[in-house]
Coordinates of C-alpha atoms in Angstrom, one line a residue:
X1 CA -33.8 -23.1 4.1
X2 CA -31.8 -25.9 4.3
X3 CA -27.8 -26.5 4.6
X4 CA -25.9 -25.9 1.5
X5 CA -28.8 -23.7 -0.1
X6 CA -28.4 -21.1 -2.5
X7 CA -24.9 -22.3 -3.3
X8 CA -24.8 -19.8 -6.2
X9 CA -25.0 -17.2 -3.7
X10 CA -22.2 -18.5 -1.9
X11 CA -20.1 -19.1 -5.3
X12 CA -20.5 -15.9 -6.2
X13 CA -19.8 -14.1 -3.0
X14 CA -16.6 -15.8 -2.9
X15 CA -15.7 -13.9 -6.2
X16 CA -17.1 -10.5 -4.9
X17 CA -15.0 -10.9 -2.1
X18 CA -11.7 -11.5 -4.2
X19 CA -13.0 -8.1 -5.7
X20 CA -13.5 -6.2 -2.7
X21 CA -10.1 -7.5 -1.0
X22 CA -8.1 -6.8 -4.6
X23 CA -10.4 -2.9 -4.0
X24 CA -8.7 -2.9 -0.6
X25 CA -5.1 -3.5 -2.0
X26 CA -5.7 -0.6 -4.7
X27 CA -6.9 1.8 -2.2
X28 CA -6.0 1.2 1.5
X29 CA -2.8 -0.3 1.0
X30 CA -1.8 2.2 -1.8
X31 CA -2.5 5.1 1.1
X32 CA 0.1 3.1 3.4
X33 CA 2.7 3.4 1.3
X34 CA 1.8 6.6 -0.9
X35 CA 4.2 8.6 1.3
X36 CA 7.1 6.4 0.8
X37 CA 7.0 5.8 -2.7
X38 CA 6.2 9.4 -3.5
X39 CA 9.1 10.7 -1.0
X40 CA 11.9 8.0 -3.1
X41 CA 12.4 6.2 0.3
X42 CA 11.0 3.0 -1.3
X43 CA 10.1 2.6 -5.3
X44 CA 7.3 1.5 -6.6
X45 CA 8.4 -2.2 -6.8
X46 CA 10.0 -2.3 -3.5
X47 CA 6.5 -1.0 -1.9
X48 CA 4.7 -3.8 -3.5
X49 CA 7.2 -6.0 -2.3
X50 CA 7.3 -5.4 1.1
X51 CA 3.3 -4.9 1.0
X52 CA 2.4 -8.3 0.0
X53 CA 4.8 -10.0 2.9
X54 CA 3.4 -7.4 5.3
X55 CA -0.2 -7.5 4.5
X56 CA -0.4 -11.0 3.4
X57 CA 1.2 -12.4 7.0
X58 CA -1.0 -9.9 8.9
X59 CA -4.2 -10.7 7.5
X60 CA -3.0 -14.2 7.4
X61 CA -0.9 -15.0 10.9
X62 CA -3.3 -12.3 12.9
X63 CA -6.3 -11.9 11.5
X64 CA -9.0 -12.2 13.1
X65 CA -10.7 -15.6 13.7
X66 CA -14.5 -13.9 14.3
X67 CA -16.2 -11.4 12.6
X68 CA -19.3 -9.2 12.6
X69 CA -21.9 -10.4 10.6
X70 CA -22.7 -6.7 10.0
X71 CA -20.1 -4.3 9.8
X72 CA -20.3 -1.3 12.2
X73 CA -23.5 -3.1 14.1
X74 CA -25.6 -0.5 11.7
X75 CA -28.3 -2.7 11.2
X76 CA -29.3 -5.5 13.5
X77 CA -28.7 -9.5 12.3
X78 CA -32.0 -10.3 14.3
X79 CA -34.1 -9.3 11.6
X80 CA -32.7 -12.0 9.2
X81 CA -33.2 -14.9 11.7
X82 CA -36.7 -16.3 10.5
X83 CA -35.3 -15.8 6.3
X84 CA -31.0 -16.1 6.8
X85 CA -31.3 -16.5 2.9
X86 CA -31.8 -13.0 2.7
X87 CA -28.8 -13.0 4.8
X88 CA -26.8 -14.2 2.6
X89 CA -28.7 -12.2 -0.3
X90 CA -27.6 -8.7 1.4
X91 CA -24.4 -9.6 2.4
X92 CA -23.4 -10.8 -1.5
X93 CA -25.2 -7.2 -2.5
X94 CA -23.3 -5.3 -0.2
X95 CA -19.9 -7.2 -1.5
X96 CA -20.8 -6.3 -4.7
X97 CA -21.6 -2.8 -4.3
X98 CA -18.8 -1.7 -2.0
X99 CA -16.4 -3.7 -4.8
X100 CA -18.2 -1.6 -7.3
X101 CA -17.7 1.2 -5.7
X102 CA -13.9 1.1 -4.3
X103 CA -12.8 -0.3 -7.4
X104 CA -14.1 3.1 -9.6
X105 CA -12.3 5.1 -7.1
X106 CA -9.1 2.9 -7.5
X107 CA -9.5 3.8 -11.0
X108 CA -9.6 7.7 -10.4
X109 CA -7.3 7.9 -8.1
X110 CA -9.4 8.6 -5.4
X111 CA -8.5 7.6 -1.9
X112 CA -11.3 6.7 -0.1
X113 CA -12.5 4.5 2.6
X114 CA -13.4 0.8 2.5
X115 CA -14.4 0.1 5.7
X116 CA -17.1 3.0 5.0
X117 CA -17.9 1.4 1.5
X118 CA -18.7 -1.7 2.7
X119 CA -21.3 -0.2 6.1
X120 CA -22.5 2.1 3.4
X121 CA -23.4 -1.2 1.2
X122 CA -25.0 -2.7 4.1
X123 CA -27.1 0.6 5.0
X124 CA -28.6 0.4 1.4
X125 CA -29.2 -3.4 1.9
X126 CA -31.0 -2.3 5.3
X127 CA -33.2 0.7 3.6
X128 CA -34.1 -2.1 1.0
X129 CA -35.2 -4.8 3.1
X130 CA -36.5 -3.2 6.2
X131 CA -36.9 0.4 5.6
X132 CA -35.1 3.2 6.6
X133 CA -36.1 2.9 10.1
X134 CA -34.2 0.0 10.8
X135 CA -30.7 2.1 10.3
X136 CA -28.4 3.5 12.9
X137 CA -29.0 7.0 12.1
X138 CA -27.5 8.3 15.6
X139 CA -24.0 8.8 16.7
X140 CA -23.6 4.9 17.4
X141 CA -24.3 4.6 13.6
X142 CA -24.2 6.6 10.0
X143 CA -23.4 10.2 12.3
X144 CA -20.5 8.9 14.1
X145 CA -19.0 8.4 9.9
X146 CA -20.2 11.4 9.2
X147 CA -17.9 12.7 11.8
X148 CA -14.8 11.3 11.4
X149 CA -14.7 12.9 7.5
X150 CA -14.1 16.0 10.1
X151 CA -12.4 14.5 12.7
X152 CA -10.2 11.8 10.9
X153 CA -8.5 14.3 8.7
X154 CA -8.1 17.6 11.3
X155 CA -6.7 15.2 14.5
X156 CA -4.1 13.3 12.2
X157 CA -3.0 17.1 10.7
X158 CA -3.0 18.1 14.1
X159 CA -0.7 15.2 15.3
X160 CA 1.3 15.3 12.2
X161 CA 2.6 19.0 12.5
X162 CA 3.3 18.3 15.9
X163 CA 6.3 15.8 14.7
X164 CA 6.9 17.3 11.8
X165 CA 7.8 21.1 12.9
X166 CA 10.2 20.4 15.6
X167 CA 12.3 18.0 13.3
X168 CA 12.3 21.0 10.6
X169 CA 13.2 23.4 13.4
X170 CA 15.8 21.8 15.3
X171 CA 16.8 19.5 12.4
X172 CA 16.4 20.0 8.8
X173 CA 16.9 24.1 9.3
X174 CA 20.1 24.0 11.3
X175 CA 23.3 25.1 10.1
X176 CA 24.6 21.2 10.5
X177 CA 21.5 19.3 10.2
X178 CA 23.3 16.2 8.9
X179 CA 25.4 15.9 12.3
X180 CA 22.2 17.0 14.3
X181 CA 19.9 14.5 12.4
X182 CA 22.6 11.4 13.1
X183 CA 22.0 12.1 16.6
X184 CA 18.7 12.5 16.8
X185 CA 18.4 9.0 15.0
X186 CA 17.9 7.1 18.0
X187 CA 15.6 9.1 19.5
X188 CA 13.6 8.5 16.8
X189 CA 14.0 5.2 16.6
X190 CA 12.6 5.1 19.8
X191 CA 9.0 7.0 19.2
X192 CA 8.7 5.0 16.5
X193 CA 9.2 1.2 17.9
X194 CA 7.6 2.5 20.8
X195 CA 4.2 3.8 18.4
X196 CA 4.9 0.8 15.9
X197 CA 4.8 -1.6 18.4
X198 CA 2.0 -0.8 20.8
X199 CA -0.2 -0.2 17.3
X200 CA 0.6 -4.0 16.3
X201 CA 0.0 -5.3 19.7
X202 CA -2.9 -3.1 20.4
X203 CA -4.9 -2.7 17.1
X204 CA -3.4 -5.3 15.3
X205 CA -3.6 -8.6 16.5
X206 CA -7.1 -9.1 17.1
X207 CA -6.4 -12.9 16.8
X208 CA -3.9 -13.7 19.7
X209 CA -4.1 -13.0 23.3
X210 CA -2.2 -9.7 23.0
X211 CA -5.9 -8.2 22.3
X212 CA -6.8 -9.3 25.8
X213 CA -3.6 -7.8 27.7
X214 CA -3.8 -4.6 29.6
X215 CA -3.2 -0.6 28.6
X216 CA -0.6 -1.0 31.2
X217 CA 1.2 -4.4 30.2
X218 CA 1.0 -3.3 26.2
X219 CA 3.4 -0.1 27.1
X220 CA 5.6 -1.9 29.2
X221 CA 5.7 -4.3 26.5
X222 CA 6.5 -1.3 23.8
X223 CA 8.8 0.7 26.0
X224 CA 10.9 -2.6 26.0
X225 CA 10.7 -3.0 22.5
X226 CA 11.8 1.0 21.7
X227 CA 14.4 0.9 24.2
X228 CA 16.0 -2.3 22.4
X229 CA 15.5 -0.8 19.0
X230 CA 16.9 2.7 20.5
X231 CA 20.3 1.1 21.8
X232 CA 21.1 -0.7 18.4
X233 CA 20.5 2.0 16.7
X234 CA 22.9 3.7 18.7
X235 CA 25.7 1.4 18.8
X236 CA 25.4 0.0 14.9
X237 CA 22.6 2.1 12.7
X238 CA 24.6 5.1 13.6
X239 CA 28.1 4.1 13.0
X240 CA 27.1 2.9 9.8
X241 CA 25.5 6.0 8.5
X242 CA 28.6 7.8 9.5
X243 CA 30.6 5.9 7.5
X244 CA 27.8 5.7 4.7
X245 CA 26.5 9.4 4.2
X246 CA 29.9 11.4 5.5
X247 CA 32.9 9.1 4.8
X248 CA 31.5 7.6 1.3
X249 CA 32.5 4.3 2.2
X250 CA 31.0 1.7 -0.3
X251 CA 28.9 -0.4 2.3
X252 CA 25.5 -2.0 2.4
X253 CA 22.5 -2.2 4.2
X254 CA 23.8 -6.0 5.5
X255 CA 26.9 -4.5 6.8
X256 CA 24.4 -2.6 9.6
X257 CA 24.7 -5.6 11.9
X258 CA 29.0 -6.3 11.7
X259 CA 29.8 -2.8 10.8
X260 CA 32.1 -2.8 14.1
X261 CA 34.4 -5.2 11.8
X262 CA 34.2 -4.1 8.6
X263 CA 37.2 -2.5 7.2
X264 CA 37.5 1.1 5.1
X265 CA 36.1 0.1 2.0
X266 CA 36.2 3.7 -0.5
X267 CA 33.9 4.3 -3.2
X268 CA 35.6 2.4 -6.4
X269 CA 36.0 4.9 -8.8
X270 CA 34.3 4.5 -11.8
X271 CA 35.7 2.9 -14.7
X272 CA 37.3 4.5 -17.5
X273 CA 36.3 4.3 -21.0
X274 CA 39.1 3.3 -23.9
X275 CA 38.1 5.7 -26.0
X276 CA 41.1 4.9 -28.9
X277 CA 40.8 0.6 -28.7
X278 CA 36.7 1.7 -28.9
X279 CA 37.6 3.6 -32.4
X280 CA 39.7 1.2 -34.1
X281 CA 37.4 -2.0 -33.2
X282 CA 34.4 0.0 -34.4
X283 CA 36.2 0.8 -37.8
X284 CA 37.3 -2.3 -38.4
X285 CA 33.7 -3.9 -37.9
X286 CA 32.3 -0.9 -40.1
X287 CA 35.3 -1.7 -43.4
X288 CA 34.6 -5.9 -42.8
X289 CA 39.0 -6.4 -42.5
X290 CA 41.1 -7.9 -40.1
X291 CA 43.8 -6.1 -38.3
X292 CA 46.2 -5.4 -41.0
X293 CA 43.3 -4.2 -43.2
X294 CA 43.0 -7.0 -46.0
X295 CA 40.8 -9.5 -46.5
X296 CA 41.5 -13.2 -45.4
X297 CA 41.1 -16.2 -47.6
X298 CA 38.3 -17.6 -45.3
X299 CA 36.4 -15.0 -46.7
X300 CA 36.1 -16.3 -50.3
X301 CA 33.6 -19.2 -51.0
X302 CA 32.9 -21.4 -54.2
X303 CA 29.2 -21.6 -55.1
X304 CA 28.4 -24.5 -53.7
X305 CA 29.1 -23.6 -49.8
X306 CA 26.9 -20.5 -50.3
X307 CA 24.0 -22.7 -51.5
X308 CA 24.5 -24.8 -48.6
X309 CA 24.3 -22.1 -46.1
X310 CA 21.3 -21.0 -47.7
X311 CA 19.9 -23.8 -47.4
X312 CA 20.9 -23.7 -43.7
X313 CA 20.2 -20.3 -43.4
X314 CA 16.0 -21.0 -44.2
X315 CA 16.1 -23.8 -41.5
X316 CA 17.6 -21.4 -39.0
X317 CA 15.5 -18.6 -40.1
X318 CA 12.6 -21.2 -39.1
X319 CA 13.9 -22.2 -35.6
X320 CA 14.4 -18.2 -35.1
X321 CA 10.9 -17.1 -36.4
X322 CA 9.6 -19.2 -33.5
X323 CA 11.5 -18.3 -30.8
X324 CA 11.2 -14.9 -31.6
X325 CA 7.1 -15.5 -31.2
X326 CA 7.4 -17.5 -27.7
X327 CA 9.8 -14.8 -26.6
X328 CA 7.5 -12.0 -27.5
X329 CA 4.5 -13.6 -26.0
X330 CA 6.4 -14.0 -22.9
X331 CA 7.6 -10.6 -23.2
X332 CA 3.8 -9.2 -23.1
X333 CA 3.2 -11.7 -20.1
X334 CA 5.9 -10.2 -18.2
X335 CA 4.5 -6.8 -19.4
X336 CA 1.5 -6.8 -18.3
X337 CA 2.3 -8.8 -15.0
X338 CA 4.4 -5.8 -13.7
X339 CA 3.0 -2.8 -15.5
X340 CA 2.0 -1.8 -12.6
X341 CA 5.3 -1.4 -10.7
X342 CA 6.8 0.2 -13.6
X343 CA 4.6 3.7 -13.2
X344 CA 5.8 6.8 -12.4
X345 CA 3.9 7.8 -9.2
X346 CA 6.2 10.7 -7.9
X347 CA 5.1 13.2 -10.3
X348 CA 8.1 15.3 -10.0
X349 CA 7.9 15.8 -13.7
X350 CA 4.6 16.6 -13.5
X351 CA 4.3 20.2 -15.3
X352 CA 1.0 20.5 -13.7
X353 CA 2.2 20.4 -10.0
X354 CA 5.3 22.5 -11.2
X355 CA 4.0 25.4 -9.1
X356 CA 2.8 23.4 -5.5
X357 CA 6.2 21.5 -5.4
X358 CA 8.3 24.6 -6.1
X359 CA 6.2 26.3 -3.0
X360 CA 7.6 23.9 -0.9
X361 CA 10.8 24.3 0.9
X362 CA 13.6 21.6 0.0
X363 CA 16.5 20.2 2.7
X364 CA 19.7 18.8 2.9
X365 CA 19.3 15.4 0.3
X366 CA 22.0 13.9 3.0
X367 CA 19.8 15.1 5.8
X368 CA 17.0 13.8 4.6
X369 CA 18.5 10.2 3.6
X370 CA 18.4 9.9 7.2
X371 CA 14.8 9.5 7.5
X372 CA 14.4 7.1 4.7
X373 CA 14.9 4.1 7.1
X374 CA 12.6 5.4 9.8
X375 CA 9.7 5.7 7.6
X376 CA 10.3 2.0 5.9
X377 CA 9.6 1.0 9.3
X378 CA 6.7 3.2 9.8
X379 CA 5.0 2.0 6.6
X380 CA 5.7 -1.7 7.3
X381 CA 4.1 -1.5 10.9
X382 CA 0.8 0.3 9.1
X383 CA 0.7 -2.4 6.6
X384 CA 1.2 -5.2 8.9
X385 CA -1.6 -3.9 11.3
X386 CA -3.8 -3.3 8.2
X387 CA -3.7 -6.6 6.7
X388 CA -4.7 -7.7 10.1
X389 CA -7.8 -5.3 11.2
X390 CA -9.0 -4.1 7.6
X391 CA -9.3 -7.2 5.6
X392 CA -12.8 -7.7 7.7
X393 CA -14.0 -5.6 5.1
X394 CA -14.1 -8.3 3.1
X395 CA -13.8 -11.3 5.0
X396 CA -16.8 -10.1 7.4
X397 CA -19.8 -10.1 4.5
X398 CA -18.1 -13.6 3.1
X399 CA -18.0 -15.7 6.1
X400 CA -21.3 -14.4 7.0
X401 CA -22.5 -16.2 3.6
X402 CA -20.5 -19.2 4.2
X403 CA -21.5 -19.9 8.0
X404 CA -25.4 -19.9 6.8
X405 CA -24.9 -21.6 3.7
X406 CA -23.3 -24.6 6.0
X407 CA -25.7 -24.0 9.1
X408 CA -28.8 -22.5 7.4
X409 CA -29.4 -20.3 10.5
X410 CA -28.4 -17.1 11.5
X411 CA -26.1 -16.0 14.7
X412 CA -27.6 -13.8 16.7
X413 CA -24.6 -13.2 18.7
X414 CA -23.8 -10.8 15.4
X415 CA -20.5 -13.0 14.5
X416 CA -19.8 -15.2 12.3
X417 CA -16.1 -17.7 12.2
X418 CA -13.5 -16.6 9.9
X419 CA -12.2 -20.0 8.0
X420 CA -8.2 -19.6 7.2
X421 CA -9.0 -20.5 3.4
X422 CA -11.0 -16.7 3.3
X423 CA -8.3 -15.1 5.3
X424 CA -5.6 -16.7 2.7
X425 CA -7.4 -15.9 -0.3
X426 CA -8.6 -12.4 0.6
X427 CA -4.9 -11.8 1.4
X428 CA -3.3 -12.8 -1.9
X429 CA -6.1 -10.5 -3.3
X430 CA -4.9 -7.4 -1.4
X431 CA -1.5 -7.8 -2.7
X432 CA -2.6 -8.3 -6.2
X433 CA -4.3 -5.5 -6.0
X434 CA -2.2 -2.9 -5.2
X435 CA 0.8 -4.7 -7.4
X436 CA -1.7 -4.3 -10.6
X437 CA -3.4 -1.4 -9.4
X438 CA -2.1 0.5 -6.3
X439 CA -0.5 3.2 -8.8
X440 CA -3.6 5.2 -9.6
X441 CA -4.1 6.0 -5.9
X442 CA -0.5 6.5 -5.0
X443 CA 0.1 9.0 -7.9
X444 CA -2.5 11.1 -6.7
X445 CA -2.0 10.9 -3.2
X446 CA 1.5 11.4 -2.8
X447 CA 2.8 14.3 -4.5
X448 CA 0.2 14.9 -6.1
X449 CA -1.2 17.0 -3.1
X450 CA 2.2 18.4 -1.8
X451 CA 5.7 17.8 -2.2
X452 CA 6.7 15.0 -0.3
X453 CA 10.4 14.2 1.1
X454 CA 11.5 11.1 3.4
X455 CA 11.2 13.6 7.0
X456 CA 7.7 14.8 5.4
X457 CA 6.9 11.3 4.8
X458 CA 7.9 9.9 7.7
X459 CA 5.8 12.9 10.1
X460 CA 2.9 11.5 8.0
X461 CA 2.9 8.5 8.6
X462 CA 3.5 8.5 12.3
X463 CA 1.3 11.1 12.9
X464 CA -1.1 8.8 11.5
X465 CA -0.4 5.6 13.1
X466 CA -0.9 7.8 16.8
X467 CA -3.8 9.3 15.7
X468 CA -5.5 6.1 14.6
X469 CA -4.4 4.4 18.1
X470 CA -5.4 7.3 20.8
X471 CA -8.6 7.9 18.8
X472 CA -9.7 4.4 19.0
X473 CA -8.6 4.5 22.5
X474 CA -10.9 7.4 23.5
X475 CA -13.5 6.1 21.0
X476 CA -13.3 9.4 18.1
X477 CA -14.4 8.0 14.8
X478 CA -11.7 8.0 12.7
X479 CA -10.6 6.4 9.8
X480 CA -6.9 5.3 8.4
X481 CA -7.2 6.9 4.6
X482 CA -9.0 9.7 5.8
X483 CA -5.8 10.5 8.2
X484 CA -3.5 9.7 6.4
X485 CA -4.6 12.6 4.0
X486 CA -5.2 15.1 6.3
X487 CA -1.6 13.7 7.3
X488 CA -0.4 14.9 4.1
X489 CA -2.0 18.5 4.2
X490 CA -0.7 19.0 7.6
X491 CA 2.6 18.7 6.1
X492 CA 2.1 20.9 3.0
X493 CA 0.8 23.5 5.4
X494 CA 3.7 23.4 7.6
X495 CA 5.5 25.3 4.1
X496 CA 3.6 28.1 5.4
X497 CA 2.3 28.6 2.4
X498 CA -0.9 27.7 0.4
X499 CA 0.3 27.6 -2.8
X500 CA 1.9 24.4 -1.6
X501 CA -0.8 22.5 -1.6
X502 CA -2.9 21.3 -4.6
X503 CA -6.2 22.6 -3.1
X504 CA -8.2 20.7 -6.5
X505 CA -6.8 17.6 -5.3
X506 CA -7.7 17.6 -1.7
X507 CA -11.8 18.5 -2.5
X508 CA -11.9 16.3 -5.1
X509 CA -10.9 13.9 -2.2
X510 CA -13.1 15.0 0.1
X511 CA -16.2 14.5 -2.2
X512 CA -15.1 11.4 -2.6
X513 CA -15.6 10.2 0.9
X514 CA -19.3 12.2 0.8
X515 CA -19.9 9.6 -2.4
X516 CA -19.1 6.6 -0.4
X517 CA -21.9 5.7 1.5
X518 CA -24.5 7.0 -0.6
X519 CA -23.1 5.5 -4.1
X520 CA -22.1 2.3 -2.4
X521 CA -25.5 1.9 -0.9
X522 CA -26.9 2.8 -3.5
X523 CA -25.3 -0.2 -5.7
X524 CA -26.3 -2.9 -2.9
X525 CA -29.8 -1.1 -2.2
X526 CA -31.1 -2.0 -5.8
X527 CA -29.5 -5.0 -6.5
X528 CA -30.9 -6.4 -3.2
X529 CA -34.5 -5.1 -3.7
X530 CA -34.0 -6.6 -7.3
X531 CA -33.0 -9.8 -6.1
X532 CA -35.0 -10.2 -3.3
X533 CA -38.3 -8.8 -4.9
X534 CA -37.6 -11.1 -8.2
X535 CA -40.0 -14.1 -9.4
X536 CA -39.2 -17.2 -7.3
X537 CA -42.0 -19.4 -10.0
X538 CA -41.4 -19.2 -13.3
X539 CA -44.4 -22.3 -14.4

C-alpha cells in the first residue's frame, strides 16, 4: 500500500463518522439531559441549546489529541501491520455498523450504549478477519462489558438513593420544606461543584495537563472550586430565591449577581381587559359604519375607480401569490429545522403512564423549584465531560483511517493523532443529532420509566456523575447510559412502591444493551468479510 490509497475508504469513513457522532447526539447526549427535560427544569429547546455549547466546546477545546486505534484494546492492531489496508477496511465496517446500529435504537427510543456499539463493531470485524480467537474474551475484554450491564446500573441506583432519600427525608417531607430546602441550597451547591468539578478535571479533559495531575492536587483543586461556588450561593443565590419564590418579586435570573441592590420590584398585575370599548369596535367592524352609524361619502365610487382597483387588485393579487409561496417554503424549512425541539417528551399526558406517575409521591412545586438550578449544573458538567471523553467513539475508528491513508503504515503503539478538523466536525454532528433527533430517547427515558421531578432529577444525575468517577477510579466497568438508567429506577423505587415504575420499559432497555454487541458486530462482521473477501480483478 502506498500513501493516499484507498481514498474511497477514507471518503467514506468520514461520512460514517458524521453518522456515528450524529448516533451519539441522539442517544448519549439525549440520556444527559433526559432527566432535566422530563423533570421541566429545562425544555426541550433549552437542552439542545445548552447541549450543543457544552458538547461542542468539550469535544472541541478538550478532546483528546490521541486515540486508540482499537477501541477497548479488544483486538490487537499488530495483526494489521503487514496489510494496514484492512485497517482501514475494518475500521470503516465497524463505523458503519455501530452507526447502523445506534441510529435504529435512536429511532426506538432505546438508550443504549455507544461506546459498546462501536467495541462490539470491532469484535465482529476481529471474528471476520482473524477468527474468534483473536478476541478478548476475558475480563480485560467482551466479560468486563458483560459486567457492567450488572454493575453500571445497580452501583449508580445504589449511589442515587443514597442522595435522593435524605433530601426527601429531611427536605421535601418536612412540614417547611421550602425554608429547609433554601438552607440546604448551599450545601448542595457544594457536593455538586465539588463532584462537577473533579469529573471535568479528572475524566474530562483528557487533552490538557489536568489528566496528568494528582488524586490529591485534583480535590484540592475541587474543594476550592465548591467552597467558592458554596459562599456565593450563600450570599446572592439565596437572597434571590427569597425574594423570588416567597416574596413574588418580579426578578430574573441576571438579577442573581446585583440582587444586593435591586429594589422591591412586585409582580405587575395583569392587565385588564375592556370588555365594553372591545364590543362596540367589534360591532362596528361587523355593520361596515363609522361611529355615528352611517355611511361616509368615501365609501361611494363611480365605475371607473372600481375598474381601476381591479385592475390593481390582479397585480397585487400576483405580488401576494408569490410571497405567500416563499413564505410557505420557508415556513416548512423552519419546520422541519426545529421539529425536533418542539416534541413533547414529558409524557405527563401520557394515558398509558397514567398509573406509574400517579404511584409516585408529588412535593411542594416551590420546594422543588429549588432544585431546578442545581441540576442545570449537573447536566451541563455531564455534557461537557461527554463531549470530551465520548466522542472517541467516533473520532477513534476515523483518525485511525486517516493516519494510514496519509502514512500507509500501521502504529503499533495502538494510537493514532486526532486532527482538530475530526474533533470539529464530529462535534457539530453530536449537536445535530440530538437537536433533530434526541427526542425519541428522551421521551422514553425520562418519564417514561418513572415520574420525574427537578430533586428526582437532580439525585439522578449526580448519583451518576459519582458513580461513573469512583468506578473508573477503582477500575468497575461501568458505563454512562447504563447508570444513568439504573439512576432513574433507583429513584422510582425510592416511592416505595413498584407500581411506580414502568417495569415494560426498563426490560425492553435492558435487552437493548444484550443486542448491542452482537447486532453491531454483526453489521461490521459481514460487511468486512464481504469487502475484504470481494474480487480485487475484474479482467
Amino acid at each position: 500500500m502506498e500513501p493516499r490509497d484507498y481514498t474511497w475508504i477514507f471518503a467514506v469513513g468520514v461520512v460514517s463518522s458524521i453518522c456515528d457522532s450524529f448516533g451519539i447526539g441522539a442517544n448519549d447526549v439525549a440520556n444527559s439531559f433526559a432527566s432535566s427535560v422530563s423533570s421541566g427544569s429545562l425544555t426541550l429547546a433549552q437542552a439542545c441549546i445548552v447541549a450543543c455549547f457544552t458538547e461542542f466546546l468539550g469535544a472541541f477545546l478538550l478532546g483528546s489529541s490521541t486515540s486508540e486505534t482499537i477501541k477497548g484494546g479488544i483486538l490487537s492492531v499488530e495483526r494489521f501491520v503487514d496489510r494496514p489496508e484492512l485497517l482501514m477496511l475494518g475500521m470503516l465496517c465497524a463505523l458503519i455498523g455501530s452507526a447502523s446500529w445506534v441510529l435504529f435504537a435512536c429511532k426506538k427510543g432505546m438508550p443504549v450504549s455507544t461506546t459498546h456499539s462501536i467495541i462490539g463493531a470491532i469484535i465482529g470485524v476481529g471474528i471476520a478477519a482473524f477468527g474468534g480467537g483473536a478476541i478478548q474474551w476475558g475480563y480485560s475484554g467482551v466479560a468486563k462489558i458483560i459486567t457492567s450491564w450488572f454493575v453500571s446500573p445497580v452501583a449508580a441506583g445504589i449511589v442515587t438513593s443514597i442522595i435522593y432519600l435524605p433530601t426527601r427525608f429531611f427536605v421535601l417531607e418536612s412540614p417547611n420544606s421550602l425554608e429547609r430546602g433554601i438552607r440546604a441550597i448551599p450545601i448542595y451547591f457544594f457536593g455538586t461543584a465539588l463532584i462537577g468539578s473533579f469529573y471535568i478535571i479528572y475524566k474530562g479533559a483528557p487533552g490538557t495537563e489536568a489528566s496528568s495531575l494528582s488524586v490529591g492536587a485534583i480535590v484540592g483543586i475541587s474543594f476550592g472550586v465548591a467552597t467558592g461556588i458554596s459562599a456565593f450561593s450563600w450570599f446572592f443565590f439565596v437572597k434571590w430565591l427569597r425574594r423570588r419564590i416567597i416574596g413574588k418579586e418580579n426578578i430574573r435570573w441576571y438579577h442573581i449577581f446585583v440582587i444586593h441592590f435591586i429594589k422591591y420590584r412586585p409582580t405587575p398585575p395583569p392587565p385588564a381587559i375592556e370588555e365594553s370599548a372591545s364590543a362596540e369596535m367589534s360591532s362596528q367592524i361587523e355593520s361596515g359604519s363609522g361611529a355615528d352609524g352611517k355611511l361616509s361619502v368615501s365609501d361611494i365610487k363611480d365605475a371607473d375607480d372600481i375598474d381601476e382597483e381591479s385592475a390593481e387588485g390582479s397585480q397585487e393579487q400576483e405580488k401576494i401569490t408569490i410571497s405567500s409561496r416563499i413564505m410557505d417554503l420557508l415556513r416548512k424549512m423552519k419546520y422541519y429545522a426545529l421539529r425536533g425541539v418542539r416534541k413533547d417528551v414529558r409524557n405527563l399526558d401520557n394515558k398509558a403512564l397514567a398509573n406509574v406517575h400517579e404511584a409516585a409521591k408529588k412535593f411542594d412545586d416551590d420546594t422543588e423549584y429549588l432544585f431546578s438550578f442545581l441540576q442545570v449544573i449537573t447536566a451541563c458538567l455531564a455534557s461537557f465531560a461527554h463531549g470530551s471523553n465520548d466522542v472517541a467513539n467516533a473520532v477513534g475508528p476515523l483518525s485511525s483511517i486517516y493516519d494510514v491513508w496519509k502514512t500507509a503504515r500501521v502504529d503499533v503503539s495502538g494510537t493514532a493523532p486526532v486532527p482538530a478538523w475530526i474533533l470539529a466536525v464530529a462535534g457539530a454532528a453530536i449537536d445535530l443529532g440530538l437537536v433533530t433527533y434526541g427526542y425519541h430517547v428522551m421521551r422514553r427515558l425520562g418519564n417514561g420509566v418513572t415520574y420525574l421531578s427537578p430533586s428526582r432529577g437532580f439525585s439522578a444525575e449526580l448519583g451518576t456523575s459519582l458513580t461513573v468517577l469512583t468506578a473508573s477510579k477503582i477500575g468497575l466497568p461501568v458505563s454512562t447510559t447504563h447508570c444513568i438508567t439504573g439512576a432513574i429506577t433507583a429513584i422510582g423505587l425510592c416511592n416505595g412502591n413498584f407500581r411506580a415504575l414502568n417495569w415494560k420499559m426498563l426490560a425492553w432497555c435492558f435487552m437493548s444493551w444484550i443486542f448491542t454487541l452482537p447486532i453491531a458486530g454483526l453489521i461490521a462482521g459481514l460487511l468486512f468479510a464481504f469487502g475484504s473477501n470481494s474480487p480485487t480483478n475484474f479482467f
